[in-house]
């Protein structure tokens, strides 16, 4: 199932979001910075936590679960659930910002810091980017410099409880400084690459980087 994840199907949401990208929906033209502006431009706060995905929410048992870390690293590894939980455990608190304009403050997370995973696999100097692949076939790309952010966490818990299946459990990435589409749910493969190549939404009109404070919602062309 995870060896050759097929491209997710066209869905109503995909079509709508492609249309938004084409129209430049939600762009305010303002630029703000996290130090001065906690809430990025064009965002509003929510108290609940909306669910957004391509409509397939895979159910992965602890037996089936694998995290495959490969590509431009010295020590490629495939971890099972027990091995993943044996990595150093950490807790963080962060805000999340979705490109569909909602933000949610002060989420508490528990899991493995991305930096601890990097210490384990030793990315090579040639590694510039990562491609993330999930159990539902979703892909998204990141520059290694973004993936290696201090607060990036491979999260298993939210607010002290295991992350639910709809929010990407048993494990998802949380990368607070970029729009939430970069935070792959049901993550199963991290491939280190020399070149930054577009993932699913990035091929569908969304920005390669996705910085909320400079409203990098859509690709330039
Ligand atoms: N595997 C996977 N991860 C995904 C997605 C998806 O469809 N599949 N959708 C992305 C998008 S577009 C958003 S906005 C967030 C939503 O996360 P949430 O449902 O926990 O709010 O997940 C991101 N991660
Ligand atoms: Mo999204």
Short mmCIF file of C-alpha atoms and ligand atoms in Angstrom, two decimals:
data_model
loop_
_atom_site.label_atom_id
_atom_site.label_comp_id
_atom_site.label_asym_id
_atom_site.label_seq_id
_atom_site.Cartn_x
_atom_site.Cartn_y
_atom_site.Cartn_z
CA UNK A 1 0.00 0.00 0.00
CA UNK A 2 2.73 2.47 0.89
CA UNK A 3 5.24 1.33 -1.72
CA UNK A 4 3.55 3.03 -4.60
CA UNK A 5 1.03 5.53 -3.31
CA UNK A 6 -1.15 6.57 -6.21
CA UNK A 7 -2.08 10.18 -6.77
CA UNK A 8 -5.23 11.03 -4.83
CA UNK A 9 -8.36 11.24 -6.90
CA UNK A 10 -10.00 14.48 -7.96
CA UNK A 11 -12.55 15.44 -5.37
CA UNK A 12 -14.96 18.32 -5.00
CA UNK A 13 -12.57 19.91 -2.49
CA UNK A 14 -9.66 19.57 -4.90
CA UNK A 15 -11.64 21.26 -7.65
CA UNK A 16 -12.76 24.09 -5.36
CA UNK A 17 -9.29 24.72 -4.00
CA UNK A 18 -7.78 24.68 -7.49
CA UNK A 19 -10.32 27.34 -8.41
CA UNK A 20 -9.36 29.46 -5.38
CA UNK A 21 -5.72 29.23 -6.42
CA UNK A 22 -6.60 30.35 -9.94
CA UNK A 23 -8.60 33.34 -8.61
CA UNK A 24 -6.14 34.31 -5.87
CA UNK A 25 -8.88 33.95 -3.24
CA UNK A 26 -8.13 35.18 0.31
CA UNK A 27 -5.13 37.33 -0.66
CA UNK A 28 -5.13 40.60 1.30
CA UNK A 29 -1.91 42.09 -0.08
CA UNK A 30 -0.76 42.83 3.48
CA UNK A 31 2.45 41.46 4.88
CA UNK A 32 3.04 40.86 8.55
CA UNK A 33 5.64 39.12 10.70
CA UNK A 34 5.27 36.52 13.44
CA UNK A 35 7.15 38.66 16.02
CA UNK A 36 4.73 41.54 15.70
CA UNK A 37 1.65 39.79 14.38
CA UNK A 38 0.72 36.48 15.89
CA UNK A 39 -2.20 36.12 13.51
CA UNK A 40 -1.03 36.06 9.87
CA UNK A 41 -2.83 38.37 7.39
CA UNK A 42 -6.17 37.16 6.07
CA UNK A 43 -6.59 34.62 8.90
CA UNK A 44 -9.30 34.40 11.58
CA UNK A 45 -9.25 32.48 14.84
CA UNK A 46 -11.25 29.34 15.52
CA UNK A 47 -11.72 27.45 18.79
CA UNK A 48 -12.62 24.10 17.24
CA UNK A 49 -10.24 22.15 15.01
CA UNK A 50 -11.61 21.66 11.46
CA UNK A 51 -10.78 18.51 9.49
CA UNK A 52 -9.39 18.93 5.96
CA UNK A 53 -8.08 16.23 3.69
CA UNK A 54 -8.74 14.53 0.36
CA UNK A 55 -11.52 12.48 1.87
CA UNK A 56 -9.72 9.21 2.52
CA UNK A 57 -8.84 8.76 6.16
CA UNK A 58 -6.73 5.62 6.31
CA UNK A 59 -6.95 3.43 9.38
CA UNK A 60 -3.46 2.19 10.24
CA UNK A 61 -2.93 -0.31 13.03
CA UNK A 62 0.21 -0.18 15.16
CA UNK A 63 1.21 -3.49 13.52
CA UNK A 64 0.98 -2.06 10.00
CA UNK A 65 2.48 1.33 10.77
CA UNK A 66 5.91 2.13 9.26
CA UNK A 67 8.00 5.25 8.83
CA UNK A 68 10.41 4.92 5.94
CA UNK A 69 13.21 7.51 5.91
CA UNK A 70 15.31 7.37 2.77
CA UNK A 71 17.09 9.26 -0.01
CA UNK A 72 20.03 11.59 0.59
CA UNK A 73 20.84 10.39 4.12
CA UNK A 74 23.77 8.38 5.49
CA UNK A 75 21.59 6.16 7.65
CA UNK A 76 18.30 5.36 5.95
CA UNK A 77 15.89 3.60 8.30
CA UNK A 78 12.45 2.04 8.39
CA UNK A 79 10.95 2.34 11.84
CA UNK A 80 8.06 0.32 13.21
CA UNK A 81 5.73 1.78 15.85
CA UNK A 82 7.76 0.50 18.83
CA UNK A 83 11.01 1.81 17.37
CA UNK A 84 9.43 5.18 16.67
CA UNK A 85 8.13 5.48 20.24
CA UNK A 86 11.60 4.59 21.55
CA UNK A 87 12.99 7.84 20.08
CA UNK A 88 13.26 10.82 22.49
CA UNK A 89 9.80 12.11 23.38
CA UNK A 90 9.05 15.82 23.48
CA UNK A 91 6.18 18.26 24.11
CA UNK A 92 5.56 21.53 22.27
CA UNK A 93 2.87 24.20 22.04
CA UNK A 94 2.16 25.97 18.78
CA UNK A 95 -0.38 27.77 16.62
CA UNK A 96 -1.68 26.31 13.37
CA UNK A 97 -2.67 28.27 10.25
CA UNK A 98 -4.70 26.76 7.42
CA UNK A 99 -4.67 28.29 3.94
CA UNK A 100 -8.50 28.19 4.00
CA UNK A 101 -8.11 31.15 6.48
CA UNK A 102 -8.62 29.62 9.92
CA UNK A 103 -5.97 29.64 12.63
CA UNK A 104 -5.97 27.93 16.01
CA UNK A 105 -3.75 29.07 18.89
CA UNK A 106 -1.98 27.13 21.65
CA UNK A 107 -2.16 23.53 20.52
CA UNK A 108 -0.15 21.16 22.70
CA UNK A 109 1.65 18.35 20.93
CA UNK A 110 3.63 15.33 22.01
CA UNK A 111 5.86 13.19 19.83
CA UNK A 112 9.33 13.11 18.29
CA UNK A 113 11.04 16.36 17.29
CA UNK A 114 12.05 16.36 13.62
CA UNK A 115 15.54 17.37 14.72
CA UNK A 116 15.89 14.16 16.73
CA UNK A 117 14.96 12.19 13.63
CA UNK A 118 17.56 14.14 11.62
CA UNK A 119 20.17 13.21 14.25
CA UNK A 120 19.30 9.58 13.66
CA UNK A 121 19.45 9.50 9.83
CA UNK A 122 22.19 12.09 9.14
CA UNK A 123 21.09 13.96 6.00
CA UNK A 124 23.92 14.36 3.49
CA UNK A 125 25.20 17.83 2.56
CA UNK A 126 23.52 17.39 -0.85
CA UNK A 127 20.07 17.05 0.75
CA UNK A 128 18.14 20.26 0.08
CA UNK A 129 14.52 19.21 0.33
CA UNK A 130 12.17 16.48 1.51
CA UNK A 131 9.16 14.86 -0.10
CA UNK A 132 6.61 13.59 2.41
CA UNK A 133 4.25 10.76 1.50
CA UNK A 134 1.27 9.62 3.53
CA UNK A 135 -0.78 6.44 3.82
CA UNK A 136 -3.60 8.06 1.80
CA UNK A 137 -1.25 8.81 -1.13
CA UNK A 138 -0.96 12.52 -0.22
CA UNK A 139 2.40 14.16 -0.90
CA UNK A 140 3.88 17.51 0.09
CA UNK A 141 7.35 19.02 -0.29
CA UNK A 142 9.51 21.10 2.04
CA UNK A 143 12.94 22.65 1.96
CA UNK A 144 15.13 20.86 4.46
CA UNK A 145 15.70 24.22 6.18
CA UNK A 146 11.94 24.42 6.85
CA UNK A 147 11.54 20.76 7.80
CA UNK A 148 14.41 21.16 10.30
CA UNK A 149 12.62 24.01 12.12
CA UNK A 150 13.15 24.04 15.86
CA UNK A 151 9.45 23.47 16.62
CA UNK A 152 8.71 20.85 13.94
CA UNK A 153 7.31 17.72 15.56
CA UNK A 154 6.22 14.26 14.42
CA UNK A 155 3.18 14.31 16.64
CA UNK A 156 1.34 11.37 18.18
CA UNK A 157 -0.67 13.36 20.76
CA UNK A 158 -2.75 16.57 20.80
CA UNK A 159 -3.94 18.06 24.09
CA UNK A 160 -2.70 14.97 25.92
CA UNK A 161 -4.73 12.49 23.84
CA UNK A 162 -3.65 10.30 20.91
CA UNK A 163 -4.26 12.19 17.66
CA UNK A 164 -7.52 10.93 16.19
CA UNK A 165 -7.61 9.18 12.84
CA UNK A 166 -9.34 12.16 11.16
CA UNK A 167 -6.53 14.48 12.25
CA UNK A 168 -3.80 12.13 11.01
CA UNK A 169 -3.29 9.64 13.82
CA UNK A 170 -1.39 7.65 14.79
CA UNK A 171 1.30 10.13 13.65
CA UNK A 172 1.37 13.37 11.66
CA UNK A 173 3.83 16.15 11.08
CA UNK A 174 3.15 19.52 12.71
CA UNK A 175 5.15 22.33 11.10
CA UNK A 176 3.75 25.47 12.74
CA UNK A 177 5.55 28.15 10.70
CA UNK A 178 4.03 27.13 7.33
CA UNK A 179 0.41 26.66 6.20
CA UNK A 180 -1.07 23.44 7.52
CA UNK A 181 -1.22 21.66 4.14
CA UNK A 182 2.54 21.11 4.65
CA UNK A 183 1.80 19.17 7.87
CA UNK A 184 1.24 15.72 6.39
CA UNK A 185 -1.26 13.56 8.25
CA UNK A 186 -0.74 9.73 8.37
CA UNK A 187 2.89 10.27 7.39
CA UNK A 188 4.74 7.15 6.25
CA UNK A 189 7.66 8.22 4.07
CA UNK A 190 10.24 10.98 4.25
CA UNK A 191 12.50 11.15 1.22
CA UNK A 192 15.49 13.50 1.28
CA UNK A 193 16.22 14.92 -2.17
CA UNK A 194 18.68 17.24 -3.91
CA UNK A 195 15.88 19.21 -5.53
CA UNK A 196 12.65 20.67 -4.19
CA UNK A 197 9.87 19.13 -6.27
CA UNK A 198 6.14 19.90 -5.94
CA UNK A 199 3.82 17.62 -3.97
CA UNK A 200 0.06 17.27 -4.38
CA UNK A 201 -1.24 20.79 -3.62
CA UNK A 202 1.94 22.37 -4.94
CA UNK A 203 1.12 20.85 -8.35
CA UNK A 204 -2.42 22.17 -8.00
CA UNK A 205 -1.79 25.90 -7.77
CA UNK A 206 -0.45 26.17 -4.22
CA UNK A 207 2.83 27.77 -3.24
CA UNK A 208 6.05 25.73 -3.04
CA UNK A 209 6.83 27.14 0.44
CA UNK A 210 3.60 28.41 2.04
CA UNK A 211 4.69 31.06 4.57
CA UNK A 212 1.48 32.41 6.18
CA UNK A 213 3.02 35.79 7.15
CA UNK A 214 3.82 36.66 3.57
CA UNK A 215 0.63 34.99 2.33
CA UNK A 216 2.38 32.46 0.15
CA UNK A 217 -0.95 30.80 -0.57
CA UNK A 218 -0.68 30.22 -4.31
CA UNK A 219 2.05 29.66 -6.86
CA UNK A 220 3.13 32.74 -8.78
CA UNK A 221 2.08 31.65 -12.25
N1 LIG B 1 -2.11 12.73 4.43
C1 LIG B 1 -2.71 13.92 4.29
N2 LIG B 1 -2.24 14.95 4.99
C2 LIG B 1 -2.81 16.16 4.87
C3 LIG B 1 -3.90 16.36 4.00
C4 LIG B 1 -4.38 15.23 3.26
O1 LIG B 1 -5.34 15.30 2.46
N3 LIG B 1 -3.76 14.03 3.45
N4 LIG B 1 -4.45 17.62 3.89
C5 LIG B 1 -3.63 18.76 4.28
C6 LIG B 1 -4.40 19.97 4.40
S1 LIG B 1 -4.85 20.72 2.95
C7 LIG B 1 -4.66 20.54 5.61
S2 LIG B 1 -5.38 22.08 5.72
C8 LIG B 1 -4.34 19.85 6.89
C9 LIG B 1 -5.56 19.73 7.75
O2 LIG B 1 -5.27 19.06 8.95
P1 LIG B 1 -6.48 18.78 9.94
O3 LIG B 1 -7.52 18.00 9.19
O4 LIG B 1 -5.92 18.03 11.09
O5 LIG B 1 -7.01 20.12 10.34
O6 LIG B 1 -3.81 18.56 6.67
C10 LIG B 1 -2.89 18.50 5.60
N5 LIG B 1 -2.30 17.17 5.61
MO1 LIG B 2 -5.64 22.81 3.53
#
